[in-house]
Amino acid sequence: MRIGLLTEGGYPYVSGDARLWCDRLVRGLGQHEFDIYALSRSEQQEDEGWIELPPQVSRVRTAPLWTAEDDGVGYGRRARRRFAECYEELAAAVCAGDAPVGSAAFEGSAGAVGAGGPAGSAGSAVAAGSAGAAEGGAAAGGGSAAVADRFGSALYGLAELARDEGGLVGALRSETAVRALERACRAPGALRAARGARVPDLLTVAAQMERTLRPLSLDWYEDDGLGSVDLCHATSGGAAALPGLLARHFAGVPLLVTEYGVQLRAHYLGAREDLEGRAASSSARALLAAFHGRLAAEAYRQAEIITPGNTHARRWQERCGADRARIRTVYPGMEASRFSDVGESAEAADADTLVWVGRIEPAKDLISLLHAFAEIRKDEPKTRLRIVGAPAEGLEGATYLAHCKSLAAQLFPDEADGVHTVGDNPVSFEEIGGPEVPTLPEAYEAGAVVVLSSVVEGFPISLVEAMFCGRATVSTDVGAVVEVIGGTGLVVPPRNPRALAEACVSLLRDPERRARLGAAARARALELFTVEQNIAAFHGIYLDILSRCPVRRVLVDASGEPLPFAIPAEVHVPGRWADSGTRLVAGRPGPGWAAGPPVRGVPLGSASGAASGEPVPAGEGAW
């Protein structure tokens, strides 16, 4: 079959989200043909190029979300009236305040972030606007079917207008759009937080909505584009799912939505800034939360199957209106072979060493880990703690790392065996690739117990890696940790250094229990979290969707009569039966801001094209 893989800010680019699992999926399903439709997030991402693509990728079409020049489309009186009517309906659905379904989920999310972030960072940012965000989340949760239908009708009305007129970029930025938002905010029954929105807030919301709705102006939905695929697979919600919604609307192509990180949750946990980097008000955040929630609910409503990566993500989707009968959990697939030497060998690690592996940032709560280690040292003075990882990008990550190092120096002054020996700190900060930890498997091999101390976590990748290595683990009960560990490790409440210390001491003192838990953890990881199980699951889902929802295409001749044998039987057989270079190009030219020369790919794992020598052409270029 032919799959339209829809991505945002990731595959096939060298950097970005979901790059690895998408590449493994495409390479693992060589019997299918893939067309990649990618939305980029930054100029830097586009300049880095693509990874080397396998032969089953027959086409790649790209468009930027980070910039869009005015399309220069002139609208007649009738087109302007159509736009005003559709956008007013869209704004009214976004601002509608009746939606009890999702309120609990979003109030919980605001509280979770407030509890999870350290003082002065994510927690305080959310606390400042929690009331507006929670109310916006309530509207986002799906609400009544009438409001959902209203949002969907307006969205597809805008899509049809964009298709007829050649784009909507200018219209979505126009004064007409801002005035429609203002009327919707002032209407009876609108969100309480939205009623106080000022003109700068409305401009911020209109700009963010225009950015998300840019796929409406693309020419991806013709018969030689997404209209020709058998299935659209969106690798995330939000803007990535929008082309799939339009392909379903225009051509009846079934949609599969996969979310390993729920986009709506990421919106709440992310930055509270507008496109210019200025802090957004609580009214603007409430409106944006409502808009993204309505879009997510529409994607869940139209998808044939929704595949979250864990139960934690599944709960978010259900509270946002997803039909439970359409949800199938598919765990992320990770490469287990790189950890096989460590996992299959006898335990050779230092029995007195704890290891933490991950990205150093406030959400990982290394402060609590250091305080817990101080308690551990009281009971087990010989214990050492190795913190392995690099700081998150930006000033916040570097500042947090410096703060952790300062606290470690205060809690654990350098120790020496005697007055004539050099002191040594029991806490070390290291990075993968350094002299002490050349590779990731060696980082896990260095300790007897692996610790995860996060206060905010989605799918805990480092925990699964430790399980592949056969290591006993102590983790905090956040995100999907309990679901992943499944009784093969110890779990304690977050932000509780004493509980974390007691769990670590119990394992340090019991090597037999460590061995039993490590063996059980490795067996569980090999059963549930490998690349093979992930590929097999999606292969079965593809076949299931195609068997239940085949695309019905009727071709006609010049006189309008149907051509029953226009599609030969060979197109249903795996393999190349025609030169891929004979594909048609869309009749309507695409918008200028989405046009560009073909991007050149680089081998997987390279940082840039220059680092790998001569880059490899990556299939068909943009447009």
CSV table of C-alpha atoms in Angstrom, one decimal, residues 110-446:
chain,number,residue,atom,x,y,z
A,110,ALA,CA,-1.9,23.0,35.1
A,111,GLY,CA,-1.6,21.7,38.6
A,112,ALA,CA,0.9,19.0,37.6
A,113,VAL,CA,3.1,21.5,35.9
A,114,GLY,CA,2.9,23.9,38.8
A,115,ALA,CA,3.9,21.1,41.1
A,116,GLY,CA,6.5,19.7,38.7
A,117,GLY,CA,8.5,22.8,37.8
A,118,PRO,CA,11.0,24.3,40.2
A,119,ALA,CA,10.3,27.6,41.8
A,120,GLY,CA,10.7,30.4,39.4
A,121,SER,CA,10.5,28.3,36.2
A,122,ALA,CA,7.7,26.3,34.7
A,123,GLY,CA,5.7,26.0,37.9
A,124,SER,CA,5.5,29.8,38.5
A,125,ALA,CA,4.8,30.5,34.9
A,126,VAL,CA,1.8,28.2,34.8
A,127,ALA,CA,0.6,29.4,38.2
A,128,ALA,CA,0.4,32.9,36.9
A,129,GLY,CA,-2.2,32.0,34.3
A,130,SER,CA,-3.6,28.7,35.6
A,131,ALA,CA,-7.2,29.9,35.8
A,132,GLY,CA,-7.2,31.1,32.2
A,133,ALA,CA,-5.4,28.0,30.9
A,134,ALA,CA,-7.8,25.6,32.8
A,135,GLU,CA,-10.8,27.4,31.4
A,136,GLY,CA,-9.3,27.3,27.9
A,137,GLY,CA,-8.6,23.6,28.4
A,138,ALA,CA,-12.2,23.1,29.4
A,139,ALA,CA,-13.3,24.5,26.0
A,140,ALA,CA,-10.6,22.3,24.4
A,141,GLY,CA,-11.9,19.1,25.8
A,142,GLY,CA,-14.4,18.6,23.0
A,143,GLY,CA,-17.5,19.9,24.7
A,144,SER,CA,-20.8,19.4,22.9
A,145,ALA,CA,-21.1,17.7,19.6
A,146,ALA,CA,-22.7,20.8,18.2
A,147,VAL,CA,-19.6,22.9,19.0
A,148,ALA,CA,-17.3,20.3,17.5
A,149,ASP,CA,-19.3,20.2,14.3
A,150,ARG,CA,-19.2,23.9,14.2
A,151,PHE,CA,-15.4,24.0,14.5
A,152,GLY,CA,-15.1,21.2,11.9
A,153,SER,CA,-17.4,22.9,9.4
A,154,ALA,CA,-15.6,26.2,9.7
A,155,LEU,CA,-12.2,24.5,9.3
A,156,TYR,CA,-13.2,22.6,6.2
A,157,GLY,CA,-14.9,25.7,4.8
A,158,LEU,CA,-11.6,27.6,5.1
A,159,ALA,CA,-9.8,24.7,3.4
A,160,GLU,CA,-12.2,24.7,0.5
A,161,LEU,CA,-11.8,28.5,0.1
A,162,ALA,CA,-8.0,28.1,0.2
A,163,ARG,CA,-8.3,25.5,-2.5
A,164,ASP,CA,-10.5,27.7,-4.7
A,165,GLU,CA,-8.6,30.9,-4.3
A,166,GLY,CA,-5.0,29.6,-4.0
A,167,GLY,CA,-4.2,30.3,-0.4
A,168,LEU,CA,-5.3,32.0,2.8
A,169,VAL,CA,-2.1,33.3,4.4
A,170,GLY,CA,-3.0,37.0,3.9
A,171,ALA,CA,-6.6,36.5,4.9
A,172,LEU,CA,-5.7,34.7,8.2
A,173,ARG,CA,-3.4,37.7,9.1
A,174,SER,CA,-6.0,40.3,8.1
A,175,GLU,CA,-8.0,42.8,10.2
A,176,THR,CA,-11.1,40.8,9.3
A,177,ALA,CA,-9.7,37.8,11.3
A,178,VAL,CA,-8.7,39.9,14.3
A,179,ARG,CA,-12.2,41.6,14.4
A,180,ALA,CA,-13.9,38.2,14.2
A,181,LEU,CA,-11.8,37.0,17.2
A,182,GLU,CA,-12.8,40.2,19.1
A,183,ARG,CA,-16.5,39.7,18.4
A,184,ALA,CA,-16.3,36.0,19.5
A,185,CYS,CA,-14.5,37.0,22.8
A,186,ARG,CA,-17.2,39.6,23.5
A,187,ALA,CA,-20.2,37.3,22.7
A,188,PRO,CA,-22.4,35.9,25.4
A,189,GLY,CA,-21.2,32.6,26.8
A,190,ALA,CA,-17.6,33.1,25.7
A,191,LEU,CA,-14.7,32.0,27.8
A,192,ARG,CA,-14.4,34.1,30.9
A,193,ALA,CA,-10.7,34.6,30.4
A,194,ALA,CA,-11.2,35.5,26.8
A,195,ARG,CA,-13.5,38.4,27.6
A,196,GLY,CA,-10.7,40.5,28.9
A,197,ALA,CA,-8.5,40.0,25.7
A,198,ARG,CA,-7.0,43.2,24.4
A,199,VAL,CA,-5.9,44.1,20.9
A,200,PRO,CA,-2.3,42.8,21.5
A,201,ASP,CA,-3.7,39.6,22.8
A,202,LEU,CA,-5.9,39.2,19.8
A,203,LEU,CA,-3.0,39.9,17.4
A,204,THR,CA,-0.9,37.2,19.2
A,205,VAL,CA,-3.7,34.6,18.9
A,206,ALA,CA,-4.4,35.4,15.3
A,207,ALA,CA,-0.7,35.1,14.4
A,208,GLN,CA,-0.4,31.7,16.2
A,209,MET,CA,-3.6,30.4,14.6
A,210,GLU,CA,-2.3,31.5,11.2
A,211,ARG,CA,0.9,29.6,11.7
A,212,THR,CA,-0.9,26.4,12.7
A,213,LEU,CA,-3.4,26.7,9.8
A,214,ARG,CA,-0.7,27.2,7.1
A,215,PRO,CA,-1.2,23.7,5.7
A,216,LEU,CA,-4.7,24.9,4.5
A,217,SER,CA,-2.9,26.9,1.8
A,218,LEU,CA,-0.7,24.0,0.5
A,219,ASP,CA,-1.5,22.1,-2.7
A,220,TRP,CA,-0.9,18.7,-1.2
A,221,TYR,CA,-4.4,17.5,-1.5
A,222,GLU,CA,-4.8,16.9,-5.3
A,223,ASP,CA,-5.0,13.6,-7.0
A,224,ASP,CA,-1.3,13.4,-7.5
A,225,GLY,CA,-0.6,14.3,-3.8
A,226,LEU,CA,-2.3,13.0,-0.7
A,227,GLY,CA,-5.4,12.2,-2.7
A,228,SER,CA,-3.5,9.3,-4.3
A,229,VAL,CA,-2.3,7.6,-1.0
A,230,ASP,CA,-4.2,4.7,0.7
A,231,LEU,CA,-3.6,5.9,4.2
A,232,CYS,CA,-2.4,9.1,6.0
A,233,HIS,CA,-0.3,8.5,9.1
A,234,ALA,CA,0.2,11.6,11.2
A,235,THR,CA,3.2,11.2,13.5
A,236,SER,CA,1.8,13.8,15.9
A,237,GLY,CA,-1.2,15.8,16.5
A,238,GLY,CA,-1.6,19.5,15.9
A,239,ALA,CA,-0.3,20.9,12.6
A,240,ALA,CA,1.0,17.5,11.4
A,241,ALA,CA,-2.5,16.0,11.6
A,242,LEU,CA,-4.1,18.9,9.7
A,243,PRO,CA,-3.0,17.7,6.2
A,244,GLY,CA,-4.5,14.3,7.1
A,245,LEU,CA,-7.8,15.9,8.0
A,246,LEU,CA,-7.9,17.7,4.7
A,247,ALA,CA,-7.0,14.6,2.7
A,248,ARG,CA,-9.8,12.8,4.4
A,249,HIS,CA,-12.2,15.7,3.7
A,250,PHE,CA,-11.2,16.1,0.0
A,251,ALA,CA,-10.4,12.5,-1.0
A,252,GLY,CA,-11.8,10.2,1.7
A,253,VAL,CA,-8.3,9.0,2.7
A,254,PRO,CA,-8.4,7.3,6.2
A,255,LEU,CA,-6.3,8.9,8.9
A,256,LEU,CA,-4.1,7.3,11.6
A,257,VAL,CA,-2.8,9.6,14.4
A,258,THR,CA,0.2,8.6,16.5
A,259,GLU,CA,1.2,10.6,19.5
A,260,TYR,CA,4.2,9.6,21.6
A,261,GLY,CA,4.0,13.0,23.2
A,262,VAL,CA,0.6,14.6,23.2
A,263,GLN,CA,0.8,17.9,21.4
A,264,LEU,CA,-1.8,19.4,23.7
A,265,ARG,CA,0.1,18.5,26.8
A,266,ALA,CA,3.3,19.8,25.2
A,267,HIS,CA,1.5,23.1,24.6
A,268,TYR,CA,0.7,23.5,28.3
A,269,LEU,CA,4.2,22.5,29.4
A,270,GLY,CA,6.0,24.7,26.7
A,271,ALA,CA,7.0,28.3,26.6
A,272,ARG,CA,4.4,31.0,27.3
A,273,GLU,CA,5.6,33.3,24.6
A,274,ASP,CA,4.3,34.7,21.4
A,275,LEU,CA,6.0,34.5,18.0
A,276,GLU,CA,8.1,37.5,18.8
A,277,GLY,CA,9.4,36.1,22.1
A,278,ARG,CA,7.2,38.3,24.3
A,279,ALA,CA,5.3,36.9,27.3
A,280,ALA,CA,1.7,36.1,26.4
A,281,SER,CA,-1.1,37.1,28.7
A,282,SER,CA,-3.5,34.7,30.4
A,283,SER,CA,-6.2,35.6,27.9
A,284,ALA,CA,-4.1,34.8,24.9
A,285,ARG,CA,-3.0,31.5,26.5
A,286,ALA,CA,-6.6,30.6,27.2
A,287,LEU,CA,-7.6,31.3,23.6
A,288,LEU,CA,-4.7,29.4,22.2
A,289,ALA,CA,-5.4,26.5,24.5
A,290,ALA,CA,-9.0,26.4,23.3
A,291,PHE,CA,-7.9,26.5,19.6
A,292,HIS,CA,-5.3,23.7,20.0
A,293,GLY,CA,-7.8,21.7,22.0
A,294,ARG,CA,-10.5,22.0,19.3
A,295,LEU,CA,-8.0,21.0,16.6
A,296,ALA,CA,-6.9,18.0,18.6
A,297,ALA,CA,-10.5,17.0,19.3
A,298,GLU,CA,-11.3,17.2,15.5
A,299,ALA,CA,-8.2,15.0,14.7
A,300,TYR,CA,-9.3,12.4,17.3
A,301,ARG,CA,-12.9,12.5,15.9
A,302,GLN,CA,-11.9,12.0,12.3
A,303,ALA,CA,-9.1,9.4,12.8
A,304,GLU,CA,-9.9,5.8,12.2
A,305,ILE,CA,-7.3,4.7,14.8
A,306,ILE,CA,-5.4,6.7,17.4
A,307,THR,CA,-2.1,5.2,18.7
A,308,PRO,CA,-0.8,6.8,21.9
A,309,GLY,CA,2.6,5.6,23.2
A,310,ASN,CA,1.5,4.9,26.7
A,311,THR,CA,-1.5,4.9,29.0
A,312,HIS,CA,-0.6,8.4,30.3
A,313,ALA,CA,-1.0,9.8,26.8
A,314,ARG,CA,-4.1,7.7,26.3
A,315,ARG,CA,-5.8,9.4,29.3
A,316,TRP,CA,-5.1,12.8,27.8
A,317,GLN,CA,-6.6,11.8,24.5
A,318,GLU,CA,-9.7,10.3,26.1
A,319,ARG,CA,-10.3,13.5,28.1
A,320,CYS,CA,-9.9,15.5,24.9
A,321,GLY,CA,-12.7,13.7,23.2
A,322,ALA,CA,-11.0,10.6,21.6
A,323,ASP,CA,-13.3,7.6,21.3
A,324,ARG,CA,-11.9,4.8,23.5
A,325,ALA,CA,-12.9,2.2,21.0
A,326,ARG,CA,-10.5,3.7,18.4
A,327,ILE,CA,-7.5,3.9,20.7
A,328,ARG,CA,-4.7,1.3,20.5
A,329,THR,CA,-1.6,1.7,22.6
A,330,VAL,CA,1.6,1.1,20.6
A,331,TYR,CA,4.8,1.5,22.7
A,332,PRO,CA,7.8,3.2,21.1
A,333,GLY,CA,10.3,0.9,19.6
A,334,MET,CA,13.9,1.1,20.8
A,335,GLU,CA,17.1,-0.5,19.6
A,336,ALA,CA,17.9,-3.3,22.1
A,337,SER,CA,20.9,-4.8,20.4
A,338,ARG,CA,23.3,-2.0,21.5
A,339,PHE,CA,22.6,-2.9,25.1
A,340,SER,CA,22.8,-6.7,24.7
A,341,ASP,CA,26.4,-7.0,25.9
A,342,VAL,CA,25.7,-5.3,29.1
A,343,GLY,CA,22.3,-6.9,29.6
A,344,GLU,CA,23.5,-10.5,29.0
A,345,SER,CA,26.7,-10.3,30.9
A,346,ALA,CA,27.0,-11.0,34.6
A,347,GLU,CA,26.7,-8.0,36.8
A,348,ALA,CA,30.2,-6.4,36.9
A,349,ALA,CA,29.3,-2.9,38.1
A,350,ASP,CA,30.5,-1.3,41.2
A,351,ALA,CA,28.0,-2.5,43.8
A,352,ASP,CA,28.2,0.8,45.7
A,353,THR,CA,27.5,3.1,42.7
A,354,LEU,CA,24.2,4.8,41.7
A,355,VAL,CA,23.8,6.0,38.1
A,356,TRP,CA,21.5,8.7,36.7
A,357,VAL,CA,21.3,9.2,32.9
A,358,GLY,CA,19.4,11.8,31.0
A,359,ARG,CA,19.2,15.4,29.9
A,360,ILE,CA,20.0,17.8,32.8
A,361,GLU,CA,17.1,20.2,33.2
A,362,PRO,CA,14.7,21.3,36.0
A,363,ALA,CA,12.1,18.7,35.2
A,364,LYS,CA,14.5,16.0,36.1
A,365,ASP,CA,14.7,17.3,39.7
A,366,LEU,CA,18.4,16.5,40.4
A,367,ILE,CA,18.1,18.7,43.4
A,368,SER,CA,15.9,16.1,45.2
A,369,LEU,CA,18.3,13.4,44.0
A,370,LEU,CA,21.3,15.1,45.6
A,371,HIS,CA,19.4,15.6,48.9
A,372,ALA,CA,18.4,11.9,48.7
A,373,PHE,CA,22.0,10.9,48.2
A,374,ALA,CA,22.9,12.8,51.3
A,375,GLU,CA,20.6,10.6,53.2
A,376,ILE,CA,22.0,7.5,51.5
A,377,ARG,CA,25.5,8.4,52.5
A,378,LYS,CA,24.5,8.4,56.2
A,379,ASP,CA,23.5,4.7,55.9
A,380,GLU,CA,26.0,3.6,53.2
A,381,PRO,CA,29.1,5.9,53.4
A,382,LYS,CA,30.9,4.2,50.5
A,383,THR,CA,28.2,4.9,47.9
A,384,ARG,CA,28.9,7.0,44.9
A,385,LEU,CA,26.6,8.9,42.5
A,386,ARG,CA,27.4,9.3,38.8
A,387,ILE,CA,25.3,11.8,37.0
A,388,VAL,CA,25.7,11.2,33.2
A,389,GLY,CA,24.2,13.7,30.7
A,390,ALA,CA,24.4,17.0,29.0
A,391,PRO,CA,22.4,20.1,30.0
A,392,ALA,CA,19.4,21.0,28.0
A,393,GLU,CA,19.8,23.6,25.2
A,394,GLY,CA,19.6,27.2,26.2
A,395,LEU,CA,20.6,29.2,29.3
A,396,GLU,CA,18.2,27.4,31.6
A,397,GLY,CA,19.9,24.1,31.2
A,398,ALA,CA,23.4,25.5,31.8
A,399,THR,CA,22.2,27.4,34.8
A,400,TYR,CA,20.6,24.4,36.3
A,401,LEU,CA,23.7,22.3,35.8
A,402,ALA,CA,25.8,24.9,37.6
A,403,HIS,CA,23.3,25.0,40.4
A,404,CYS,CA,23.4,21.2,40.8
A,405,LYS,CA,27.3,21.2,40.9
A,406,SER,CA,27.3,24.0,43.5
A,407,LEU,CA,24.8,22.1,45.7
A,408,ALA,CA,26.9,18.9,45.3
A,409,ALA,CA,30.0,20.7,46.4
A,410,GLN,CA,28.2,22.0,49.5
A,411,LEU,CA,26.6,18.7,50.5
A,412,PHE,CA,29.6,16.6,49.8
A,413,PRO,CA,33.0,18.3,50.5
A,414,ASP,CA,35.9,16.5,48.9
A,415,GLU,CA,36.8,13.4,50.9
A,416,ALA,CA,40.3,11.9,51.4
A,417,ASP,CA,41.4,8.7,53.1
A,418,GLY,CA,44.2,10.5,54.9
A,419,VAL,CA,45.9,13.8,55.5
A,420,HIS,CA,48.4,13.2,52.7
A,421,THR,CA,45.9,12.1,49.9
A,422,VAL,CA,43.9,14.1,47.4
A,423,GLY,CA,40.2,14.5,48.2
A,424,ASP,CA,37.5,13.2,46.0
A,425,ASN,CA,33.8,14.1,45.7
A,426,PRO,CA,31.4,11.2,45.8
A,427,VAL,CA,29.2,12.9,43.2
A,428,SER,CA,30.5,13.2,39.6
A,429,PHE,CA,29.0,14.9,36.6
A,430,GLU,CA,30.0,13.3,33.2
A,431,GLU,CA,28.9,13.3,29.6
A,432,ILE,CA,28.6,10.5,27.1
A,433,GLY,CA,31.7,10.3,25.0
A,434,GLY,CA,34.1,11.4,27.8
A,435,PRO,CA,37.0,9.4,29.0
A,436,GLU,CA,35.0,7.9,31.9
A,437,VAL,CA,31.9,7.1,29.9
A,438,PRO,CA,32.7,6.5,26.2
A,439,THR,CA,29.3,5.0,25.3
A,440,LEU,CA,25.8,5.0,26.6
A,441,PRO,CA,25.7,1.2,27.5
A,442,GLU,CA,28.9,1.8,29.6
A,443,ALA,CA,27.1,4.5,31.5
A,444,TYR,CA,24.4,2.0,32.7
A,445,GLU,CA,27.1,-0.7,33.2
A,446,ALA,CA,28.9,1.6,35.7
